[in-house]
PDB file of C-alpha atoms in Angstrom:
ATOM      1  CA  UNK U  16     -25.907-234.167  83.671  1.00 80.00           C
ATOM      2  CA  UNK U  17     -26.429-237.877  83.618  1.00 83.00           C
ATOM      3  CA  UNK U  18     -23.991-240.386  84.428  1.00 90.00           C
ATOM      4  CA  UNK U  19     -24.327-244.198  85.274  1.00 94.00           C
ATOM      5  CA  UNK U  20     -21.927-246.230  87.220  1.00 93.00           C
ATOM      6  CA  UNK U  21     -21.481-249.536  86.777  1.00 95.00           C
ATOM      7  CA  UNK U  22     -18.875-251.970  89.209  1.00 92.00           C
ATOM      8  CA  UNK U  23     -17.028-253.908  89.747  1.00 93.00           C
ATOM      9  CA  UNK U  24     -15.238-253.262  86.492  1.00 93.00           C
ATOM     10  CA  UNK U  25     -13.681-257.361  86.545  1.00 95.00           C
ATOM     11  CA  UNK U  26     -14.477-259.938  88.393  1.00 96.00           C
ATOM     12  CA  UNK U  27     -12.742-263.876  88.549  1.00 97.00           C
ATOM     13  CA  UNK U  28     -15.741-266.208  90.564  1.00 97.00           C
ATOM     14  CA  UNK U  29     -15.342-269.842  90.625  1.00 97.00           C
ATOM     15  CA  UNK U  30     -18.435-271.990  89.029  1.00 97.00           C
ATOM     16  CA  UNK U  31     -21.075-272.292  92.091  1.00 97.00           C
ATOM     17  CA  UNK U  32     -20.385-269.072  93.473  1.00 97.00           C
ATOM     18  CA  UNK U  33     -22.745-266.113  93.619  1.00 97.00           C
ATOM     19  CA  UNK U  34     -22.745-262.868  92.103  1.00 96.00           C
ATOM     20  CA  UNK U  35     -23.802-259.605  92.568  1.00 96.00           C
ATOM     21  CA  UNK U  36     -23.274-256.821  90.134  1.00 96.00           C
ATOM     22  CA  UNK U  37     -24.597-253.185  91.090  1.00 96.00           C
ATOM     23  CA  UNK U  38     -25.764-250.279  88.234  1.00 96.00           C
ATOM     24  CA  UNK U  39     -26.812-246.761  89.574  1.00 96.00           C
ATOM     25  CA  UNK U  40     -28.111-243.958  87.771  1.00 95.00           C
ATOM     26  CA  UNK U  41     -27.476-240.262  88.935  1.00 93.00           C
ATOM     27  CA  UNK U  42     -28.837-236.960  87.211  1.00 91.00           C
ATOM     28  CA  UNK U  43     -32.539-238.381  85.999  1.00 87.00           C
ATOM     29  CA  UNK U  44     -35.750-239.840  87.468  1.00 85.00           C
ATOM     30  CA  UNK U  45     -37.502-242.502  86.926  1.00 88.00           C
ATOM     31  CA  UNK U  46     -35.303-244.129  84.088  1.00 90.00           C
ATOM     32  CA  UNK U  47     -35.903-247.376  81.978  1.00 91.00           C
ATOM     33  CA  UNK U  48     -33.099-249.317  83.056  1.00 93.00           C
ATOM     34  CA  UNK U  49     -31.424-252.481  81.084  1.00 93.00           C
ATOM     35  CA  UNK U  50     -28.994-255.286  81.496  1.00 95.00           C
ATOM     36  CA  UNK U  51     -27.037-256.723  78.258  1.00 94.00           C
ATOM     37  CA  UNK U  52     -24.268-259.439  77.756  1.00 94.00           C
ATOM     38  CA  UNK U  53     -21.634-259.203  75.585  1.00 91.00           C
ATOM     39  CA  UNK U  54     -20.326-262.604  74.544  1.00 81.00           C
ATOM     40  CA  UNK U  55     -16.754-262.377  72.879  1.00 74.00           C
ATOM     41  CA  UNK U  56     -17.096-261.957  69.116  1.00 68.00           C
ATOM     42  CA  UNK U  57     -20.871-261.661  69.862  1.00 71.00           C
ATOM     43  CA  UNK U  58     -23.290-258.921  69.696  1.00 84.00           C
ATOM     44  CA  UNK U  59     -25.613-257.712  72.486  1.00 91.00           C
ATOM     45  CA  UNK U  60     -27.842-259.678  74.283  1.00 90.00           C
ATOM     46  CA  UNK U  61     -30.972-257.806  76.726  1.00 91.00           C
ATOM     47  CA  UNK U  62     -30.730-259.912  79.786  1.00 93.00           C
ATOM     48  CA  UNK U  63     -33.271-257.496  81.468  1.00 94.00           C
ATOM     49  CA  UNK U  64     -35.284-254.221  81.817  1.00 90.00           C
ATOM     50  CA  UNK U  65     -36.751-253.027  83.967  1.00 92.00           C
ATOM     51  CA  UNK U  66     -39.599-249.806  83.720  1.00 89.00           C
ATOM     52  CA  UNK U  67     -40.114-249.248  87.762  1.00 91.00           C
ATOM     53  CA  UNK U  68     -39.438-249.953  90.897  1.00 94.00           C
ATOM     54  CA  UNK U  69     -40.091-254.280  91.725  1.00 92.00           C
ATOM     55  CA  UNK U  70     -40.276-253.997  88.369  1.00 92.00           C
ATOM     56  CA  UNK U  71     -38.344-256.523  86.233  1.00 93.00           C
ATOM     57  CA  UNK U  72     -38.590-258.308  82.799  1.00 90.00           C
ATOM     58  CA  UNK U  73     -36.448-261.347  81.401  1.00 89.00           C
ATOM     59  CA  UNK U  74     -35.659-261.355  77.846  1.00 83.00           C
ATOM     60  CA  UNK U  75     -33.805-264.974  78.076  1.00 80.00           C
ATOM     61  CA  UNK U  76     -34.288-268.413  80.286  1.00 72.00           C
ATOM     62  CA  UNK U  77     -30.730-268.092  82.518  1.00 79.00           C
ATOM     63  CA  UNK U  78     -29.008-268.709  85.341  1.00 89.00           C
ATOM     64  CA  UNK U  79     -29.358-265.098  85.988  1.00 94.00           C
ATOM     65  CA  UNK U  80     -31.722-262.567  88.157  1.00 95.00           C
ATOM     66  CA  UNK U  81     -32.404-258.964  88.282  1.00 96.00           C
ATOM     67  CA  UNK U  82     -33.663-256.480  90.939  1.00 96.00           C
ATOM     68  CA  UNK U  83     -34.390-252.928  91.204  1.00 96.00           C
ATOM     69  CA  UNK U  84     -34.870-251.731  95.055  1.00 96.00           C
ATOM     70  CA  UNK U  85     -34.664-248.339  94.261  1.00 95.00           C
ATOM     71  CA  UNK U  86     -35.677-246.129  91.549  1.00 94.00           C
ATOM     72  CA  UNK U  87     -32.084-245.403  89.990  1.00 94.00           C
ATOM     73  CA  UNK U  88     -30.625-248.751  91.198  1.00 96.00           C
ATOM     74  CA  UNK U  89     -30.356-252.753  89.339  1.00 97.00           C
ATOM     75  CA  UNK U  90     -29.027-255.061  90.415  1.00 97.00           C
ATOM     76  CA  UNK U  91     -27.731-258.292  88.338  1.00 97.00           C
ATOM     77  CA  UNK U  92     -27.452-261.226  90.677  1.00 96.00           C
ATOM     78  CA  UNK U  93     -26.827-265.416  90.594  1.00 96.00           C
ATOM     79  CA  UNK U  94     -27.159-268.234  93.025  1.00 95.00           C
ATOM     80  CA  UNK U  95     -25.009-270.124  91.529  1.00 96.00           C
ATOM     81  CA  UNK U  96     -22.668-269.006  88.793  1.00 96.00           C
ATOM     82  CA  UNK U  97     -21.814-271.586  85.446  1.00 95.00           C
ATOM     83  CA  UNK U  98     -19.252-271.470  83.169  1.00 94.00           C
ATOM     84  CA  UNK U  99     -21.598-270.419  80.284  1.00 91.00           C
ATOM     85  CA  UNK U 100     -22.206-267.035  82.488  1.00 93.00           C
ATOM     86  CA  UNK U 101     -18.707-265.458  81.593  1.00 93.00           C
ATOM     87  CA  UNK U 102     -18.785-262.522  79.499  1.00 93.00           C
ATOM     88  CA  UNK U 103     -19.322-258.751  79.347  1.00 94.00           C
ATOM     89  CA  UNK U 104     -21.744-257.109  81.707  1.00 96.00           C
ATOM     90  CA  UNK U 105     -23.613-254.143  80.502  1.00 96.00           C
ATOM     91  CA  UNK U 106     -25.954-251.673  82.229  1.00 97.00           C
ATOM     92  CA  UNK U 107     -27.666-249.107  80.623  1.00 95.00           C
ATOM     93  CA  UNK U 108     -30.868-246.748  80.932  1.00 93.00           C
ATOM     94  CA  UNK U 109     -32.543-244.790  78.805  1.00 89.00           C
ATOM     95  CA  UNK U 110     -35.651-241.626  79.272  1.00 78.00           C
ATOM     96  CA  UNK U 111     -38.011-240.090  77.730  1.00 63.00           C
ATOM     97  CA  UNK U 112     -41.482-240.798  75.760  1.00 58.00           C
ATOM     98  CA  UNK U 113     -39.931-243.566  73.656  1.00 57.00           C
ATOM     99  CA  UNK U 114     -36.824-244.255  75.657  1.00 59.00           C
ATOM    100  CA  UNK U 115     -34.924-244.594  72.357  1.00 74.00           C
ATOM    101  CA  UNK U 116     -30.987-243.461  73.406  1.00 83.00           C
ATOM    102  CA  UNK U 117     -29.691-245.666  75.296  1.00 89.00           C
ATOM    103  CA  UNK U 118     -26.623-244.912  77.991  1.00 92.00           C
ATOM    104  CA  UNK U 119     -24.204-247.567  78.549  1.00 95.00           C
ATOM    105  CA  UNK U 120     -22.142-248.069  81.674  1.00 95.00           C
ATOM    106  CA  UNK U 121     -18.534-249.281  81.377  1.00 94.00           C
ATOM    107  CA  UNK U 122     -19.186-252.878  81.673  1.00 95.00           C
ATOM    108  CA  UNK U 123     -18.259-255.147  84.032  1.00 95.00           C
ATOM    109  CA  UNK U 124     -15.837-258.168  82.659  1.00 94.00           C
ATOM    110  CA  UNK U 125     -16.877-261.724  84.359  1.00 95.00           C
ATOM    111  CA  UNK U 126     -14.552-264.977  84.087  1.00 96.00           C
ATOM    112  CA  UNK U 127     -16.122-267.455  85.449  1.00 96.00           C
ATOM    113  CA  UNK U 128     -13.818-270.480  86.277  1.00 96.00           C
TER     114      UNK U 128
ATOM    115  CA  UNK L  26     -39.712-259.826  65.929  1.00 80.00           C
ATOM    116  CA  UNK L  27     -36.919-257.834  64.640  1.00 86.00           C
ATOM    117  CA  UNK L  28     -33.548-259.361  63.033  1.00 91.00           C
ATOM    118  CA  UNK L  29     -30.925-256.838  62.402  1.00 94.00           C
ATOM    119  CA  UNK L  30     -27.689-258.016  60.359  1.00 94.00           C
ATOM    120  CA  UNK L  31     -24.433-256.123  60.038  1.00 91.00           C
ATOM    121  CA  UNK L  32     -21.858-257.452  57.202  1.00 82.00           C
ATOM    122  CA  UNK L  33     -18.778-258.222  57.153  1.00 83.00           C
ATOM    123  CA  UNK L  34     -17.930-258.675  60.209  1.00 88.00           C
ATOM    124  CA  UNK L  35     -14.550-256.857  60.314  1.00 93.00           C
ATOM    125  CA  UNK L  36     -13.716-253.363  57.885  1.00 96.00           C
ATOM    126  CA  UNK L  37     -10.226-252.410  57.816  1.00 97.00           C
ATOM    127  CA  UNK L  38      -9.414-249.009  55.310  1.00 97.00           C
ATOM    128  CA  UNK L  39      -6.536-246.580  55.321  1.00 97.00           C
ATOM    129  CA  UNK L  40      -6.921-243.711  57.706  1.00 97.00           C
ATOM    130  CA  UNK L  41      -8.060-240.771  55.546  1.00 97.00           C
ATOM    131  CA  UNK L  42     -10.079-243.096  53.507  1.00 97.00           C
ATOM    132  CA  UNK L  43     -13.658-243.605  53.992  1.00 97.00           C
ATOM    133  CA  UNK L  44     -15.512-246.558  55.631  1.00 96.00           C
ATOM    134  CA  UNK L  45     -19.074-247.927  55.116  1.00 96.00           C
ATOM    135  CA  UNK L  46     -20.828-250.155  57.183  1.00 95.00           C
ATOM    136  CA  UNK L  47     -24.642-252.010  56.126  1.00 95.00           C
ATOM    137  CA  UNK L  48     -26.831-253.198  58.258  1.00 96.00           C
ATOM    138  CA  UNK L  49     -30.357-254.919  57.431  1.00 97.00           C
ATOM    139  CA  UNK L  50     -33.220-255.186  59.473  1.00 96.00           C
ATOM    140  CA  UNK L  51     -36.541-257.468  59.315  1.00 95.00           C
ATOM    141  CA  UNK L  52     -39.001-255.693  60.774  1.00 92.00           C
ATOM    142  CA  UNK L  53     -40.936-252.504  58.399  1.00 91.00           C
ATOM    143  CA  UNK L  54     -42.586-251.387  61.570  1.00 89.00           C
ATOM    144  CA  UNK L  55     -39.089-250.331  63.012  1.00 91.00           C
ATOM    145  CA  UNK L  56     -38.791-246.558  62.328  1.00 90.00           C
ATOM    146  CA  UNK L  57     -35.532-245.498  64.691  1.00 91.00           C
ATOM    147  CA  UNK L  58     -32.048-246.562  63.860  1.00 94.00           C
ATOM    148  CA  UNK L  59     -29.328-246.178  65.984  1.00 94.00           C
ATOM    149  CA  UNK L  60     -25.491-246.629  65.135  1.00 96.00           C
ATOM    150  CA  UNK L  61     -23.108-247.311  68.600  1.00 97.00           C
ATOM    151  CA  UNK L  62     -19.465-246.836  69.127  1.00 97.00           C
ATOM    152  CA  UNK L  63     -17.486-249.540  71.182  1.00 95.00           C
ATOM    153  CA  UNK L  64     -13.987-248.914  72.428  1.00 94.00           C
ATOM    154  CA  UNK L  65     -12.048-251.939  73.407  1.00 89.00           C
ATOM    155  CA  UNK L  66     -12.775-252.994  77.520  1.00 87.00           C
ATOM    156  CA  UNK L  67     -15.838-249.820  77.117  1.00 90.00           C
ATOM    157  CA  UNK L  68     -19.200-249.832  76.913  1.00 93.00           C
ATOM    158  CA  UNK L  69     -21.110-248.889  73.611  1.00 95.00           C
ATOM    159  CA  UNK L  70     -21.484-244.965  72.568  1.00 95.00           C
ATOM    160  CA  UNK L  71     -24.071-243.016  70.585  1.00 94.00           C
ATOM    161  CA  UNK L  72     -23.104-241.792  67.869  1.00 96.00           C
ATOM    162  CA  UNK L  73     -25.410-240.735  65.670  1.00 96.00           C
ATOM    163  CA  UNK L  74     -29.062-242.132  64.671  1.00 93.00           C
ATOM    164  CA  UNK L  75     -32.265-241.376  62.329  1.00 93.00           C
ATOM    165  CA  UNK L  76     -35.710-241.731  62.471  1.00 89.00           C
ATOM    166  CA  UNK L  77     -37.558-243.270  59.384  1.00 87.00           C
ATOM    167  CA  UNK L  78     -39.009-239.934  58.480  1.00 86.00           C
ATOM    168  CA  UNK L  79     -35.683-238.859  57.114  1.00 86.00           C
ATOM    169  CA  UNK L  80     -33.622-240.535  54.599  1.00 91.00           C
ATOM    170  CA  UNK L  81     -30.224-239.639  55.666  1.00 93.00           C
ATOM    171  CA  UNK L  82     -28.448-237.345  58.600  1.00 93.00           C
ATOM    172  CA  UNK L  83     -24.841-236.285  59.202  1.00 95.00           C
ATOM    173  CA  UNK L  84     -22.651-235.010  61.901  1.00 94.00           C
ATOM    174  CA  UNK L  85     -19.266-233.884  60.745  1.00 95.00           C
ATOM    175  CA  UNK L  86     -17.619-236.764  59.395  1.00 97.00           C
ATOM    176  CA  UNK L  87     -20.526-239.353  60.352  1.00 98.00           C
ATOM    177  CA  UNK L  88     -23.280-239.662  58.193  1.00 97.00           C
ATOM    178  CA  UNK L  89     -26.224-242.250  58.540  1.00 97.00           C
ATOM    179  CA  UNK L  90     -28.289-243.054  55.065  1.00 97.00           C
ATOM    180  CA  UNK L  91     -31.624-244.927  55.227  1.00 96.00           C
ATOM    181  CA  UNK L  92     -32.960-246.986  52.507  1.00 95.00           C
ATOM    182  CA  UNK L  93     -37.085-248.356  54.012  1.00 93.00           C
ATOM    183  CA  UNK L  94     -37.756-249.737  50.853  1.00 94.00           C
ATOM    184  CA  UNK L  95     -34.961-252.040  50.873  1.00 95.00           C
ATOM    185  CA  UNK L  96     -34.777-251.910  54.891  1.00 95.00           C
ATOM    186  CA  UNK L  97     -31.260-251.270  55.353  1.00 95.00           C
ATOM    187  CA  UNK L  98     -29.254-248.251  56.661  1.00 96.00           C
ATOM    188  CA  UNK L  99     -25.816-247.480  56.365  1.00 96.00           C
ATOM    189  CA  UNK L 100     -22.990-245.360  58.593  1.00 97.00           C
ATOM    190  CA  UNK L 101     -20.626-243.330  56.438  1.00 97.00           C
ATOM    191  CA  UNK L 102     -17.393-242.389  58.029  1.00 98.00           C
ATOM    192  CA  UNK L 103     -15.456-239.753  55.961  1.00 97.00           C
ATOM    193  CA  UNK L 104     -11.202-238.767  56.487  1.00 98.00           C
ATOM    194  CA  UNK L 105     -10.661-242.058  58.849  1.00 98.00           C
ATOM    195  CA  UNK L 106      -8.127-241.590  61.373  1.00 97.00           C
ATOM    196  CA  UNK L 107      -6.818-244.330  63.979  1.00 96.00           C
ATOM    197  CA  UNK L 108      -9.490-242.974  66.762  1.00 96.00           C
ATOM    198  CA  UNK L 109     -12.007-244.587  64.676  1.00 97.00           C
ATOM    199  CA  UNK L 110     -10.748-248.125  65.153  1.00 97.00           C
ATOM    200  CA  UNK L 111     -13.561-249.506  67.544  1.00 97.00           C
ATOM    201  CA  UNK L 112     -16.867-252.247  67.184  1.00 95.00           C
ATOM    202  CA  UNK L 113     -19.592-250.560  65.775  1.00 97.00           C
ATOM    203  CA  UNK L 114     -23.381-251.718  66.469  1.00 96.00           C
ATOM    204  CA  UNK L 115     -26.271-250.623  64.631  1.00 96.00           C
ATOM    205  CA  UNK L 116     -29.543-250.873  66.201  1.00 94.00           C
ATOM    206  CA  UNK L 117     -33.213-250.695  64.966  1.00 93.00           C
ATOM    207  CA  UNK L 118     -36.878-249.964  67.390  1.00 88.00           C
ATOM    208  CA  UNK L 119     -40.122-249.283  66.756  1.00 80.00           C
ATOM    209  CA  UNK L 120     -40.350-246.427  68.905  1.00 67.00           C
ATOM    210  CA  UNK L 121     -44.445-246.557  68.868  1.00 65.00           C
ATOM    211  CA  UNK L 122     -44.311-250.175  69.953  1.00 58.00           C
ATOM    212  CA  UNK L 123     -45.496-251.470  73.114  1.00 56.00           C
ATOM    213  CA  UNK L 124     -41.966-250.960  75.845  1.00 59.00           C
ATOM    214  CA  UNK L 125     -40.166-250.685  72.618  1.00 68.00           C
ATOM    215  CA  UNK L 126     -36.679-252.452  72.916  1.00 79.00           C
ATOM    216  CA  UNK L 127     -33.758-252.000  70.924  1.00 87.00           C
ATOM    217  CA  UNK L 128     -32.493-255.185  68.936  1.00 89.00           C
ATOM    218  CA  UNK L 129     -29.100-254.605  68.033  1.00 92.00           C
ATOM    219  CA  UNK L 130     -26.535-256.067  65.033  1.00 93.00           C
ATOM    220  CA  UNK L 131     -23.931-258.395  66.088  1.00 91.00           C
ATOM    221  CA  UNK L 132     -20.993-255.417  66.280  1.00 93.00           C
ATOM    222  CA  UNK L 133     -18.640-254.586  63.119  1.00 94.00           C
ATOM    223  CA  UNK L 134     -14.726-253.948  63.846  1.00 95.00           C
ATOM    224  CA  UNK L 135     -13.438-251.807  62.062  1.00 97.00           C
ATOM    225  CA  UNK L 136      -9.695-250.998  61.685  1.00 97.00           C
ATOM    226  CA  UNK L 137      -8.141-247.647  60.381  1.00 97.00           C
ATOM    227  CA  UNK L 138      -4.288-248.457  59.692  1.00 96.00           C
ATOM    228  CA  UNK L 139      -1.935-245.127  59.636  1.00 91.00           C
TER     229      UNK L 139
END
C-alpha cells in the first residue's frame, strides 16, 4: 500500500533563517506530487506540483522553493524565512490518468518568529 | 479559473442529528467533486467524492448530492456522533483539463455536541 511521510511534524525558525521540509512517497511510481499551506482559519493554498523528476511548478509569487531530486521525493525549501511564511505545511501526491484523489501527509506546523 | 465556496463557515448539530454542508463552484467545466476530512493537527482525508455523471453517491452514513445546473454539491452526514467533529473541505477539478488541479473550499468546522 501507499503511504507518504511528511517531517518534521513542528518546527520554531527565527525570521532569516532557512528551511527545509522533506515529503517521500513509498508504495507507487511516478506520482504527481503537491505542496499546500494551510493558513489558520484559511483554506488550502497549492504552493507547488510537481509531475516529474526537475520538474516543478509555482502556483503563487513567495518566499518559497520546491525541488524534486528523486522520483518519490519534494522538497519545500527557503533562503530566508519571513514572518508571513508561518502556517501549515502540506504534502500530498496523487496517481493515475487524471490524478484526481489526492493523499495528504500529516503536515508539518511552522512558527516562524 | 475555478472559485469554490463553502457556507457557513462553522456547523454545530446534536450528535445523532444530521449535518449538511453546501459548497458552490464557478467553473461548469469542473466535473469531479471531492469532499475531505480534517482532524485537528492532521492532514486532510478522503472521504467520499462524485463525478458529474452522477447526481448523488453514498457510503454508509455519508452521502454526496450534486446539483450542475445550479453548480453546487452538498455532503450529507446522517446519525452524527462526536468522531465527526473535524474541518471539512470540498473540492472541485476538471479531470479532462490540461494537469488538472484541485481548487479547494476554504474548510467548514463542524461540531457534533453529545
Amino acid at each position: 500500500s501507499q503511504t507518504i511521510h511528511q517531517w518534521p511534524a513542528t518546527l520554531v525558525q527565527p525570521v532569516g533563517s532557512p528551511l527545509s521540509l522533506e515529503c517521500t512517497v513509498e508504495g507507487t511510481s511516478n506520482p504527481n506530487l503537491y505542496w499546500y499551506r494551510q493558513a489558520a482559519g484559511r483554506g488550502l493554498q497549492l504552493l507547488f506540483y510537481s509531475v516529474g523528476i526537475g520538474q516543478i511548478s509555482s502556483e503563487v509569487p513567495q518566499n518559497l522553493s520546491a525541488s524534486r531530486p528523486q522520483d518519490r521525493q519534494f522538497i519545500l525549501s527557503s533562503k530566508k524565512l519571513l514572518l508571513s511564511d508561518s502556517g501549515f505545511y502540506l504534502c500530498a501526491w496523487a496517481t493515475g490518468n487524471f490524478n484526481e484523489k489526492l493523499f495528504f501527509g500529516s503536515g508539518t506546523q511552522l512558527s516562524v518568529l | 479559473g475555478e472559485n469554490v465556496e463553502q457556507h457557513p463557515s462553522t456547523l454545530s448539530v446534536q450528535e445523532g442529528d444530521s449535518a449538511v454542508i453546501k459548497c458552490t463552484y464557478s467553473d461548469s467545466a469542473s466535473n469531479y467533486f471531492p469532499w475531505y476530512k480534517q482532524e485537528l493537527g492532521k492532514g486532510p482525508q478522503l472521504i467520499i467524492d462524485i463525478r458529474s455523471n452522477v447526481g448523488e453517491k453514498k457510503d454508509q452514513r455519508i452521502a454526496v448530492t450534486l446539483n450542475k445546473t445550479a453548480k453546487h454539491f452538498s455532503l450529507h452526514i446522517t446519525e452524527t456522533q462526536p468522531e465527526d467533529s473535524a474541518v471539512y473541505f470540498c473540492a472541485a477539478s476538471n479531470r479532462y483539463g490540461a494537469n488538472s488541479k484541485l481548487t479547494f473550499g476554504k474548510g467548514i468546522t463542524l461540531s457534533v455536541r453529545p
